[in-house]
Structures are given as C-alpha cells and as structure tokens.
JSON list of C-alpha atoms in Angstrom, two decimals:
[
{"chain": "A", "resi": 24, "resn": "ASP", "atom": "CA", "xyz": [9.84, 0.59, -17.71]},
{"chain": "A", "resi": 25, "resn": "THR", "atom": "CA", "xyz": [7.37, -0.87, -15.18]},
{"chain": "A", "resi": 26, "resn": "ALA", "atom": "CA", "xyz": [8.91, -1.07, -11.77]},
{"chain": "A", "resi": 27, "resn": "VAL", "atom": "CA", "xyz": [6.59, -3.89, -10.23]},
{"chain": "A", "resi": 28, "resn": "SER", "atom": "CA", "xyz": [4.79, -5.50, -12.78]},
{"chain": "A", "resi": 29, "resn": "GLN", "atom": "CA", "xyz": [1.60, -8.01, -11.84]},
{"chain": "A", "resi": 30, "resn": "THR", "atom": "CA", "xyz": [0.09, -10.43, -14.65]},
{"chain": "A", "resi": 31, "resn": "PRO", "atom": "CA", "xyz": [-2.71, -11.03, -15.22]},
{"chain": "A", "resi": 32, "resn": "LYS", "atom": "CA", "xyz": [-4.40, -7.89, -14.65]},
{"chain": "A", "resi": 33, "resn": "TYR", "atom": "CA", "xyz": [-8.09, -9.29, -14.67]},
{"chain": "A", "resi": 34, "resn": "LEU", "atom": "CA", "xyz": [-8.71, -13.11, -13.89]},
{"chain": "A", "resi": 35, "resn": "VAL", "atom": "CA", "xyz": [-12.13, -14.56, -13.69]},
{"chain": "A", "resi": 36, "resn": "THR", "atom": "CA", "xyz": [-12.39, -18.23, -12.80]},
{"chain": "A", "resi": 37, "resn": "GLN", "atom": "CA", "xyz": [-14.96, -20.64, -11.29]},
{"chain": "A", "resi": 38, "resn": "MET", "atom": "CA", "xyz": [-15.05, -21.60, -7.76]},
{"chain": "A", "resi": 39, "resn": "GLY", "atom": "CA", "xyz": [-12.82, -24.63, -7.02]},
{"chain": "A", "resi": 40, "resn": "ASN", "atom": "CA", "xyz": [-10.25, -23.76, -9.77]},
{"chain": "A", "resi": 41, "resn": "ASP", "atom": "CA", "xyz": [-6.46, -23.38, -8.76]},
{"chain": "A", "resi": 42, "resn": "LYS", "atom": "CA", "xyz": [-4.97, -20.22, -10.07]},
{"chain": "A", "resi": 43, "resn": "SER", "atom": "CA", "xyz": [-1.87, -18.17, -9.94]},
{"chain": "A", "resi": 44, "resn": "ILE", "atom": "CA", "xyz": [-0.74, -14.52, -9.97]},
{"chain": "A", "resi": 45, "resn": "LYS", "atom": "CA", "xyz": [2.83, -13.19, -10.94]},
{"chain": "A", "resi": 46, "resn": "CYS", "atom": "CA", "xyz": [4.76, -10.45, -9.90]},
{"chain": "A", "resi": 47, "resn": "GLU", "atom": "CA", "xyz": [8.11, -9.12, -10.65]},
{"chain": "A", "resi": 48, "resn": "GLN", "atom": "CA", "xyz": [9.92, -6.08, -9.70]},
{"chain": "A", "resi": 49, "resn": "ASN", "atom": "CA", "xyz": [13.04, -4.45, -11.77]},
{"chain": "A", "resi": 50, "resn": "LEU", "atom": "CA", "xyz": [14.17, -2.45, -9.01]},
{"chain": "A", "resi": 51, "resn": "GLY", "atom": "CA", "xyz": [16.68, -4.65, -6.97]},
{"chain": "A", "resi": 52, "resn": "HIS", "atom": "CA", "xyz": [14.60, -4.50, -4.00]},
{"chain": "A", "resi": 53, "resn": "ASP", "atom": "CA", "xyz": [15.30, -7.25, -1.32]},
{"chain": "A", "resi": 54, "resn": "THR", "atom": "CA", "xyz": [11.69, -7.77, -0.08]},
{"chain": "A", "resi": 55, "resn": "MET", "atom": "CA", "xyz": [8.41, -8.04, -1.78]},
{"chain": "A", "resi": 56, "resn": "TYR", "atom": "CA", "xyz": [4.99, -8.35, -0.47]},
{"chain": "A", "resi": 57, "resn": "TRP", "atom": "CA", "xyz": [1.05, -9.62, -1.46]},
{"chain": "A", "resi": 58, "resn": "TYR", "atom": "CA", "xyz": [-1.62, -7.53, -0.40]},
{"chain": "A", "resi": 59, "resn": "LYS", "atom": "CA", "xyz": [-5.28, -8.04, -0.45]},
{"chain": "A", "resi": 60, "resn": "GLN", "atom": "CA", "xyz": [-7.53, -5.09, -1.11]},
{"chain": "A", "resi": 61, "resn": "ASP", "atom": "CA", "xyz": [-11.32, -6.30, -0.39]},
{"chain": "A", "resi": 62, "resn": "SER", "atom": "CA", "xyz": [-14.80, -5.09, -1.66]},
{"chain": "A", "resi": 63, "resn": "LYS", "atom": "CA", "xyz": [-14.72, -2.46, 1.01]},
{"chain": "A", "resi": 64, "resn": "LYS", "atom": "CA", "xyz": [-11.35, -1.06, -0.13]},
{"chain": "A", "resi": 65, "resn": "PHE", "atom": "CA", "xyz": [-9.23, -1.95, 3.20]},
{"chain": "A", "resi": 66, "resn": "LEU", "atom": "CA", "xyz": [-5.72, -3.04, 2.25]},
{"chain": "A", "resi": 67, "resn": "LYS", "atom": "CA", "xyz": [-4.28, -5.95, 4.25]},
{"chain": "A", "resi": 68, "resn": "ILE", "atom": "CA", "xyz": [-1.08, -7.53, 4.20]},
{"chain": "A", "resi": 69, "resn": "MET", "atom": "CA", "xyz": [-0.70, -11.15, 3.33]},
{"chain": "A", "resi": 70, "resn": "PHE", "atom": "CA", "xyz": [2.85, -12.15, 2.98]},
{"chain": "A", "resi": 71, "resn": "SER", "atom": "CA", "xyz": [6.37, -10.84, 2.86]},
{"chain": "A", "resi": 72, "resn": "TYR", "atom": "CA", "xyz": [9.52, -12.44, 1.61]},
{"chain": "A", "resi": 73, "resn": "ASN", "atom": "CA", "xyz": [12.93, -11.06, 2.07]},
{"chain": "A", "resi": 74, "resn": "ASN", "atom": "CA", "xyz": [15.93, -12.59, -0.07]},
{"chain": "A", "resi": 75, "resn": "LYS", "atom": "CA", "xyz": [13.34, -15.55, -0.98]},
{"chain": "A", "resi": 76, "resn": "GLU", "atom": "CA", "xyz": [12.59, -16.42, 2.61]},
{"chain": "A", "resi": 77, "resn": "LEU", "atom": "CA", "xyz": [8.99, -15.92, 4.19]},
{"chain": "A", "resi": 78, "resn": "ILE", "atom": "CA", "xyz": [9.02, -13.22, 6.64]},
{"chain": "A", "resi": 79, "resn": "ILE", "atom": "CA", "xyz": [5.58, -12.11, 7.22]},
{"chain": "A", "resi": 80, "resn": "ASN", "atom": "CA", "xyz": [2.66, -14.81, 7.14]},
{"chain": "A", "resi": 81, "resn": "GLU", "atom": "CA", "xyz": [-0.54, -13.20, 8.24]},
{"chain": "A", "resi": 82, "resn": "THR", "atom": "CA", "xyz": [-3.39, -14.94, 9.12]},
{"chain": "A", "resi": 83, "resn": "VAL", "atom": "CA", "xyz": [-4.44, -16.39, 5.54]},
{"chain": "A", "resi": 84, "resn": "PRO", "atom": "CA", "xyz": [-5.81, -19.51, 4.82]},
{"chain": "A", "resi": 85, "resn": "ASN", "atom": "CA", "xyz": [-3.53, -22.51, 3.60]},
{"chain": "A", "resi": 86, "resn": "ARG", "atom": "CA", "xyz": [-4.96, -22.39, 0.40]},
{"chain": "A", "resi": 87, "resn": "PHE", "atom": "CA", "xyz": [-3.02, -19.15, -0.87]},
{"chain": "A", "resi": 88, "resn": "SER", "atom": "CA", "xyz": [0.74, -20.00, -0.98]},
{"chain": "A", "resi": 89, "resn": "PRO", "atom": "CA", "xyz": [3.30, -17.50, -1.96]},
{"chain": "A", "resi": 90, "resn": "LYS", "atom": "CA", "xyz": [6.59, -18.55, -3.85]},
{"chain": "A", "resi": 91, "resn": "SER", "atom": "CA", "xyz": [9.31, -16.44, -4.62]},
{"chain": "A", "resi": 92, "resn": "PRO", "atom": "CA", "xyz": [12.07, -18.26, -7.14]},
{"chain": "A", "resi": 93, "resn": "ASP", "atom": "CA", "xyz": [14.54, -15.20, -6.79]},
{"chain": "A", "resi": 94, "resn": "LYS", "atom": "CA", "xyz": [14.37, -12.08, -5.21]},
{"chain": "A", "resi": 95, "resn": "ALA", "atom": "CA", "xyz": [13.02, -10.34, -8.29]},
{"chain": "A", "resi": 96, "resn": "HIS", "atom": "CA", "xyz": [9.94, -12.87, -8.27]},
{"chain": "A", "resi": 97, "resn": "LEU", "atom": "CA", "xyz": [7.03, -13.25, -5.88]},
{"chain": "A", "resi": 98, "resn": "ASN", "atom": "CA", "xyz": [4.29, -15.30, -7.19]},
{"chain": "A", "resi": 99, "resn": "LEU", "atom": "CA", "xyz": [0.66, -16.06, -5.50]},
{"chain": "A", "resi": 100, "resn": "HIS", "atom": "CA", "xyz": [-0.90, -19.41, -5.81]},
{"chain": "A", "resi": 101, "resn": "ILE", "atom": "CA", "xyz": [-4.58, -20.32, -4.88]},
{"chain": "A", "resi": 102, "resn": "ASN", "atom": "CA", "xyz": [-5.99, -23.45, -4.43]},
{"chain": "A", "resi": 103, "resn": "SER", "atom": "CA", "xyz": [-9.79, -24.36, -4.52]},
{"chain": "A", "resi": 104, "resn": "LEU", "atom": "CA", "xyz": [-11.01, -20.76, -5.20]},
{"chain": "A", "resi": 105, "resn": "GLU", "atom": "CA", "xyz": [-14.01, -19.65, -3.25]},
{"chain": "A", "resi": 106, "resn": "LEU", "atom": "CA", "xyz": [-16.30, -16.48, -3.83]},
{"chain": "A", "resi": 107, "resn": "GLY", "atom": "CA", "xyz": [-14.72, -14.85, -1.19]},
{"chain": "A", "resi": 108, "resn": "ASP", "atom": "CA", "xyz": [-11.45, -14.85, -2.41]},
{"chain": "A", "resi": 109, "resn": "SER", "atom": "CA", "xyz": [-12.56, -12.35, -4.87]},
{"chain": "A", "resi": 110, "resn": "ALA", "atom": "CA", "xyz": [-10.37, -9.02, -4.49]},
{"chain": "A", "resi": 111, "resn": "VAL", "atom": "CA", "xyz": [-7.91, -6.88, -5.75]},
{"chain": "A", "resi": 112, "resn": "TYR", "atom": "CA", "xyz": [-4.42, -8.25, -5.20]},
{"chain": "A", "resi": 113, "resn": "PHE", "atom": "CA", "xyz": [-1.24, -6.04, -5.00]},
{"chain": "A", "resi": 114, "resn": "CYS", "atom": "CA", "xyz": [2.06, -7.07, -5.15]},
{"chain": "A", "resi": 115, "resn": "ALA", "atom": "CA", "xyz": [4.73, -4.75, -4.02]},
{"chain": "A", "resi": 116, "resn": "SER", "atom": "CA", "xyz": [8.44, -4.57, -2.88]},
{"chain": "A", "resi": 117, "resn": "SER", "atom": "CA", "xyz": [10.73, -2.28, -1.07]},
{"chain": "A", "resi": 118, "resn": "GLN", "atom": "CA", "xyz": [14.44, -2.03, -0.40]},
{"chain": "A", "resi": 119, "resn": "ASP", "atom": "CA", "xyz": [14.42, -2.45, 3.38]},
{"chain": "A", "resi": 120, "resn": "ARG", "atom": "CA", "xyz": [12.37, -2.92, 6.31]},
{"chain": "A", "resi": 121, "resn": "GLY", "atom": "CA", "xyz": [12.55, 0.39, 7.77]},
{"chain": "A", "resi": 122, "resn": "THR", "atom": "CA", "xyz": [11.83, 3.67, 6.34]},
{"chain": "A", "resi": 123, "resn": "GLY", "atom": "CA", "xyz": [12.20, 2.69, 2.47]},
{"chain": "A", "resi": 124, "resn": "GLU", "atom": "CA", "xyz": [9.14, 3.46, 0.51]},
{"chain": "A", "resi": 125, "resn": "ALA", "atom": "CA", "xyz": [7.38, 0.79, -0.88]},
{"chain": "A", "resi": 126, "resn": "PHE", "atom": "CA", "xyz": [6.38, 0.47, -4.79]},
{"chain": "A", "resi": 127, "resn": "PHE", "atom": "CA", "xyz": [3.41, -1.36, -5.64]},
{"chain": "A", "resi": 128, "resn": "GLY", "atom": "CA", "xyz": [2.01, -2.89, -8.92]},
{"chain": "A", "resi": 129, "resn": "GLN", "atom": "CA", "xyz": [-0.90, -1.86, -10.75]},
{"chain": "A", "resi": 130, "resn": "GLY", "atom": "CA", "xyz": [-3.02, -4.97, -9.24]},
{"chain": "A", "resi": 131, "resn": "THR", "atom": "CA", "xyz": [-4.72, -8.18, -10.37]},
{"chain": "A", "resi": 132, "resn": "ARG", "atom": "CA", "xyz": [-8.71, -7.92, -9.91]},
{"chain": "A", "resi": 133, "resn": "LEU", "atom": "CA", "xyz": [-9.65, -11.81, -9.21]},
{"chain": "A", "resi": 134, "resn": "THR", "atom": "CA", "xyz": [-13.41, -12.52, -9.80]},
{"chain": "A", "resi": 135, "resn": "VAL", "atom": "CA", "xyz": [-14.60, -16.20, -8.74]},
{"chain": "A", "resi": 136, "resn": "VAL", "atom": "CA", "xyz": [-18.10, -17.03, -10.07]},
{"chain": "B", "resi": 4, "resn": "ASP", "atom": "CA", "xyz": [-0.31, -2.15, 15.18]},
{"chain": "B", "resi": 5, "resn": "ALA", "atom": "CA", "xyz": [-0.15, 1.32, 16.17]},
{"chain": "B", "resi": 6, "resn": "LYS", "atom": "CA", "xyz": [-3.24, 3.34, 15.08]},
{"chain": "B", "resi": 7, "resn": "THR", "atom": "CA", "xyz": [-4.03, 6.33, 13.09]},
{"chain": "B", "resi": 8, "resn": "THR", "atom": "CA", "xyz": [-6.95, 8.26, 12.84]},
{"chain": "B", "resi": 9, "resn": "GLN", "atom": "CA", "xyz": [-8.02, 10.63, 9.81]},
{"chain": "B", "resi": 10, "resn": "PRO", "atom": "CA", "xyz": [-11.14, 12.24, 8.44]},
{"chain": "B", "resi": 11, "resn": "ASN", "atom": "CA", "xyz": [-13.35, 10.11, 6.31]},
{"chain": "B", "resi": 12, "resn": "SER", "atom": "CA", "xyz": [-13.12, 12.72, 3.26]},
{"chain": "B", "resi": 13, "resn": "MET", "atom": "CA", "xyz": [-12.13, 16.40, 2.31]},
{"chain": "B", "resi": 14, "resn": "GLU", "atom": "CA", "xyz": [-12.83, 18.56, -0.79]},
{"chain": "B", "resi": 15, "resn": "SER", "atom": "CA", "xyz": [-11.04, 20.78, -2.42]},
{"chain": "B", "resi": 16, "resn": "ASN", "atom": "CA", "xyz": [-10.90, 23.35, -5.07]},
{"chain": "B", "resi": 17, "resn": "GLU", "atom": "CA", "xyz": [-8.28, 23.03, -7.77]},
{"chain": "B", "resi": 18, "resn": "GLU", "atom": "CA", "xyz": [-5.26, 24.81, -7.30]},
{"chain": "B", "resi": 19, "resn": "GLU", "atom": "CA", "xyz": [-5.94, 25.75, -3.61]},
{"chain": "B", "resi": 20, "resn": "PRO", "atom": "CA", "xyz": [-3.89, 23.85, -0.95]},
{"chain": "B", "resi": 21, "resn": "VAL", "atom": "CA", "xyz": [-5.20, 20.74, 0.94]},
{"chain": "B", "resi": 22, "resn": "HIS", "atom": "CA", "xyz": [-4.22, 19.90, 4.26]},
{"chain": "B", "resi": 23, "resn": "LEU", "atom": "CA", "xyz": [-4.84, 16.33, 5.39]},
{"chain": "B", "resi": 24, "resn": "PRO", "atom": "CA", "xyz": [-4.46, 15.76, 9.17]},
{"chain": "B", "resi": 25, "resn": "CYS", "atom": "CA", "xyz": [-3.33, 12.55, 10.82]},
{"chain": "B", "resi": 26, "resn": "ASN", "atom": "CA", "xyz": [-3.64, 11.78, 14.40]},
{"chain": "B", "resi": 27, "resn": "HIS", "atom": "CA", "xyz": [-1.58, 9.18, 15.74]},
{"chain": "B", "resi": 28, "resn": "SER", "atom": "CA", "xyz": [-1.38, 9.82, 19.76]},
{"chain": "B", "resi": 29, "resn": "THR", "atom": "CA", "xyz": [0.19, 5.91, 20.37]},
{"chain": "B", "resi": 30, "resn": "ILE", "atom": "CA", "xyz": [3.13, 6.52, 18.29]},
{"chain": "B", "resi": 31, "resn": "SER", "atom": "CA", "xyz": [6.26, 5.26, 19.46]},
{"chain": "B", "resi": 32, "resn": "GLY", "atom": "CA", "xyz": [9.66, 6.46, 19.27]},
{"chain": "B", "resi": 33, "resn": "THR", "atom": "CA", "xyz": [11.02, 4.50, 16.19]},
{"chain": "B", "resi": 34, "resn": "ASP", "atom": "CA", "xyz": [7.81, 4.83, 14.41]},
{"chain": "B", "resi": 35, "resn": "TYR", "atom": "CA", "xyz": [8.15, 6.68, 11.19]},
{"chain": "B", "resi": 36, "resn": "ILE", "atom": "CA", "xyz": [5.15, 8.63, 9.39]},
{"chain": "B", "resi": 37, "resn": "HIS", "atom": "CA", "xyz": [4.24, 7.66, 6.28]},
{"chain": "B", "resi": 38, "resn": "TRP", "atom": "CA", "xyz": [1.74, 8.74, 3.43]},
{"chain": "B", "resi": 39, "resn": "TYR", "atom": "CA", "xyz": [0.54, 6.97, 0.57]},
{"chain": "B", "resi": 40, "resn": "ARG", "atom": "CA", "xyz": [-2.16, 7.76, -1.91]},
{"chain": "B", "resi": 41, "resn": "GLN", "atom": "CA", "xyz": [-4.42, 5.39, -4.04]},
{"chain": "B", "resi": 42, "resn": "LEU", "atom": "CA", "xyz": [-5.65, 6.69, -7.33]},
{"chain": "B", "resi": 43, "resn": "PRO", "atom": "CA", "xyz": [-8.83, 5.08, -8.62]},
{"chain": "B", "resi": 44, "resn": "SER", "atom": "CA", "xyz": [-8.16, 1.34, -9.95]},
{"chain": "B", "resi": 45, "resn": "GLN", "atom": "CA", "xyz": [-4.28, 1.88, -9.29]},
{"chain": "B", "resi": 46, "resn": "GLY", "atom": "CA", "xyz": [-2.04, 0.64, -6.70]},
{"chain": "B", "resi": 47, "resn": "PRO", "atom": "CA", "xyz": [-0.95, 2.39, -3.96]},
{"chain": "B", "resi": 48, "resn": "GLU", "atom": "CA", "xyz": [1.61, 5.11, -4.47]},
{"chain": "B", "resi": 49, "resn": "TYR", "atom": "CA", "xyz": [4.28, 6.41, -1.65]},
{"chain": "B", "resi": 50, "resn": "VAL", "atom": "CA", "xyz": [3.87, 10.08, -1.42]},
{"chain": "B", "resi": 51, "resn": "ILE", "atom": "CA", "xyz": [6.34, 11.15, 1.54]},
{"chain": "B", "resi": 52, "resn": "HIS", "atom": "CA", "xyz": [7.48, 9.74, 5.06]},
{"chain": "B", "resi": 53, "resn": "GLY", "atom": "CA", "xyz": [9.35, 11.48, 7.99]},
{"chain": "B", "resi": 54, "resn": "LEU", "atom": "CA", "xyz": [10.29, 10.83, 11.60]},
{"chain": "B", "resi": 55, "resn": "THR", "atom": "CA", "xyz": [10.63, 14.16, 13.68]},
{"chain": "B", "resi": 56, "resn": "SER", "atom": "CA", "xyz": [11.36, 16.91, 11.24]},
{"chain": "B", "resi": 57, "resn": "ASN", "atom": "CA", "xyz": [9.26, 18.34, 8.57]},
{"chain": "B", "resi": 58, "resn": "VAL", "atom": "CA", "xyz": [9.92, 16.84, 5.21]},
{"chain": "B", "resi": 59, "resn": "ASN", "atom": "CA", "xyz": [9.57, 18.50, 1.65]},
{"chain": "B", "resi": 60, "resn": "ASN", "atom": "CA", "xyz": [9.21, 16.73, -1.95]},
{"chain": "B", "resi": 61, "resn": "ARG", "atom": "CA", "xyz": [8.23, 17.20, -5.15]},
{"chain": "B", "resi": 62, "resn": "MET", "atom": "CA", "xyz": [4.65, 15.73, -4.36]},
{"chain": "B", "resi": 63, "resn": "ALA", "atom": "CA", "xyz": [3.84, 17.44, -0.87]},
{"chain": "B", "resi": 64, "resn": "SER", "atom": "CA", "xyz": [5.16, 18.35, 2.38]},
{"chain": "B", "resi": 65, "resn": "LEU", "atom": "CA", "xyz": [4.92, 16.73, 5.77]},
{"chain": "B", "resi": 66, "resn": "ALA", "atom": "CA", "xyz": [4.35, 18.92, 8.78]},
{"chain": "B", "resi": 67, "resn": "ILE", "atom": "CA", "xyz": [5.15, 16.73, 12.19]},
{"chain": "B", "resi": 68, "resn": "ALA", "atom": "CA", "xyz": [3.81, 18.20, 15.36]},
{"chain": "B", "resi": 69, "resn": "GLU", "atom": "CA", "xyz": [6.66, 18.40, 18.44]},
{"chain": "B", "resi": 70, "resn": "ASP", "atom": "CA", "xyz": [5.20, 15.57, 20.09]},
{"chain": "B", "resi": 71, "resn": "ARG", "atom": "CA", "xyz": [4.77, 13.65, 17.10]},
{"chain": "B", "resi": 72, "resn": "LYS", "atom": "CA", "xyz": [1.33, 12.72, 18.13]},
{"chain": "B", "resi": 73, "resn": "SER", "atom": "CA", "xyz": [-0.17, 14.17, 14.84]},
{"chain": "B", "resi": 74, "resn": "SER", "atom": "CA", "xyz": [0.94, 15.04, 11.26]},
{"chain": "B", "resi": 75, "resn": "THR", "atom": "CA", "xyz": [-0.21, 17.00, 8.22]},
{"chain": "B", "resi": 76, "resn": "LEU", "atom": "CA", "xyz": [0.43, 16.18, 4.97]},
{"chain": "B", "resi": 77, "resn": "ILE", "atom": "CA", "xyz": [0.02, 19.22, 2.42]},
{"chain": "B", "resi": 78, "resn": "LEU", "atom": "CA", "xyz": [-0.82, 19.38, -0.92]},
{"chain": "B", "resi": 79, "resn": "HIS", "atom": "CA", "xyz": [0.36, 22.99, -2.00]},
{"chain": "B", "resi": 80, "resn": "ARG", "atom": "CA", "xyz": [-1.68, 23.11, -5.23]},
{"chain": "B", "resi": 81, "resn": "ALA", "atom": "CA", "xyz": [-4.48, 20.55, -5.85]},
{"chain": "B", "resi": 82, "resn": "THR", "atom": "CA", "xyz": [-4.92, 19.27, -9.45]},
{"chain": "B", "resi": 83, "resn": "LEU", "atom": "CA", "xyz": [-7.89, 17.01, -10.58]},
{"chain": "B", "resi": 84, "resn": "ARG", "atom": "CA", "xyz": [-5.11, 14.25, -10.50]},
{"chain": "B", "resi": 85, "resn": "ASP", "atom": "CA", "xyz": [-4.62, 14.33, -6.53]},
{"chain": "B", "resi": 86, "resn": "ALA", "atom": "CA", "xyz": [-7.82, 13.19, -6.37]},
{"chain": "B", "resi": 87, "resn": "ALA", "atom": "CA", "xyz": [-7.36, 9.80, -4.27]},
{"chain": "B", "resi": 88, "resn": "VAL", "atom": "CA", "xyz": [-7.34, 7.87, -1.09]},
{"chain": "B", "resi": 89, "resn": "TYR", "atom": "CA", "xyz": [-4.67, 9.39, 0.87]},
{"chain": "B", "resi": 90, "resn": "TYR", "atom": "CA", "xyz": [-3.41, 6.85, 3.94]},
{"chain": "B", "resi": 91, "resn": "CYS", "atom": "CA", "xyz": [-1.62, 8.07, 6.75]},
{"chain": "B", "resi": 92, "resn": "ILE", "atom": "CA", "xyz": [0.51, 4.98, 8.10]},
{"chain": "B", "resi": 93, "resn": "LEU", "atom": "CA", "xyz": [3.08, 4.40, 11.38]},
{"chain": "B", "resi": 94, "resn": "LYS", "atom": "CA", "xyz": [5.67, 2.16, 10.03]},
{"chain": "B", "resi": 95, "resn": "ARG", "atom": "CA", "xyz": [7.62, 0.26, 12.42]},
{"chain": "B", "resi": 96, "resn": "ASN", "atom": "CA", "xyz": [11.08, -1.52, 11.32]},
{"chain": "B", "resi": 97, "resn": "ASP", "atom": "CA", "xyz": [9.40, -4.71, 10.82]},
{"chain": "B", "resi": 98, "resn": "TYR", "atom": "CA", "xyz": [8.53, -5.01, 6.93]},
{"chain": "B", "resi": 99, "resn": "LYS", "atom": "CA", "xyz": [5.04, -4.12, 7.37]},
{"chain": "B", "resi": 100, "resn": "LEU", "atom": "CA", "xyz": [2.71, -1.31, 6.03]},
{"chain": "B", "resi": 101, "resn": "SER", "atom": "CA", "xyz": [-0.64, -1.37, 7.84]},
{"chain": "B", "resi": 102, "resn": "PHE", "atom": "CA", "xyz": [-3.40, 0.85, 5.76]},
{"chain": "B", "resi": 103, "resn": "GLY", "atom": "CA", "xyz": [-6.29, 2.10, 7.37]},
{"chain": "B", "resi": 104, "resn": "ALA", "atom": "CA", "xyz": [-9.32, 3.46, 5.71]},
{"chain": "B", "resi": 105, "resn": "GLY", "atom": "CA", "xyz": [-7.76, 6.98, 4.84]},
{"chain": "B", "resi": 106, "resn": "THR", "atom": "CA", "xyz": [-8.90, 10.07, 3.78]},
{"chain": "B", "resi": 107, "resn": "THR", "atom": "CA", "xyz": [-10.74, 10.40, 0.20]},
{"chain": "B", "resi": 108, "resn": "VAL", "atom": "CA", "xyz": [-9.86, 13.45, -1.38]},
{"chain": "B", "resi": 109, "resn": "THR", "atom": "CA", "xyz": [-11.92, 15.06, -4.03]},
{"chain": "B", "resi": 110, "resn": "VAL", "atom": "CA", "xyz": [-10.84, 17.86, -6.05]},
{"chain": "B", "resi": 111, "resn": "ARG", "atom": "CA", "xyz": [-13.12, 20.42, -7.41]},
{"chain": "B", "resi": 112, "resn": "ALA", "atom": "CA", "xyz": [-12.55, 22.04, -10.93]}
]
C-alpha cells in the first residue's frame, strides 16, 4: 500500500499549457509538501500545507498554485507552462513540523517541450 | 537555513562499512540532524535523525559529536542497494527540510 502516491508519473506537455499533478497520502499526516528537483538534482521546497492551510510558500512563480481539498490530498496546478518548469516534482508528507520524518512520493517527471 | 557540508562522493566495497561525514558548525541548540537518501529515480527516503545522542536503527547508525558541530552516518555493511545520494539536513521546528548537494555513494561489488 503506497504511503504517498503521485499521478501522473510522467507528464510531457507543450509550452503554454496548463497541467495538474495530484498527490495523496494515506498515512494520516497533517502536513504535506511539494518539492522540485531540477536537472542539477537540487531539491527545493515549494509549498507546504498543514491541515489544509498554506504554511510555506517559497519564491515560486504565481503560475504554480497548490490546492488542498482535504489533509490527505495536495495537488499542484501549473499555468502557462515554460521550458524551465521541466523537472521532477515530489510530494511529501509528515506528521509534525519538528522531529518527524517525511515520506516522499515517487515523483512526477514533467517535461515541457 | 543552517548549512551542512558533505563530501561530494564516496566509494565503498560491498559488505564493508561506510562512514559519511557531515559538518554543521552553525547548528543551533534546537536543530535536529536528519539524514535522507535518494536512490536512482526514486523519491528521498528517511534514514535516521538525532539531536544529541547517538542513534541506531535498522538502516544505519548516527554518531553525533559532543559539540554537535559534526555527525557521521554509518552504514554497517554496504550493499549494492545502498548506492544513493545521502543528504545531511539540519531541521528546525518549522516544517521545512532543506536539501543540499549530498554525498553520492558508490558501492563496488
């Protein structure tokens, strides 16, 4: 039973399109995250939600909008996709903000052509 | 974010121990030391964490210096499946995991 699952696993789309990536966790965690891993393999946090409330919003373009319909789901919607958005996007969840370990999904490889 | 420094890469032979160092001289009193690893084409995976005392779990051991300015992740018997990028992260009580470049571990058969 997958703890943190993301769909789709691969996404190839044209510049200018709008796309969404979905994430679900079945761990009962209160906090969920989106991370971006670029071609140089650096992992950077984008957003974090705690109990459906946005608590971390790093310097990410407004074209990226997270949505949390409930605390088990955190979706990422991207408008007007650009070539530079090509990356692997990881969803994660954790129980608390302090010591707790985070569980990551398998990633969504987004390629913008 | 408090910074950690790790070697870019390390090599090991299968079934030998691997000691991965991490320097974090600017660590604050409430920072936890977390280690994650990322296997090829997978998401990061939690390995271990600690505050002041050494910690052991089924995956690894974490040795923390008395002044907390450095730590070492120990994989007791490396297997080919341990080949990954290992990240040492200082975690504050603020929801955020900040990943650096990590150490790429190669295991030779």
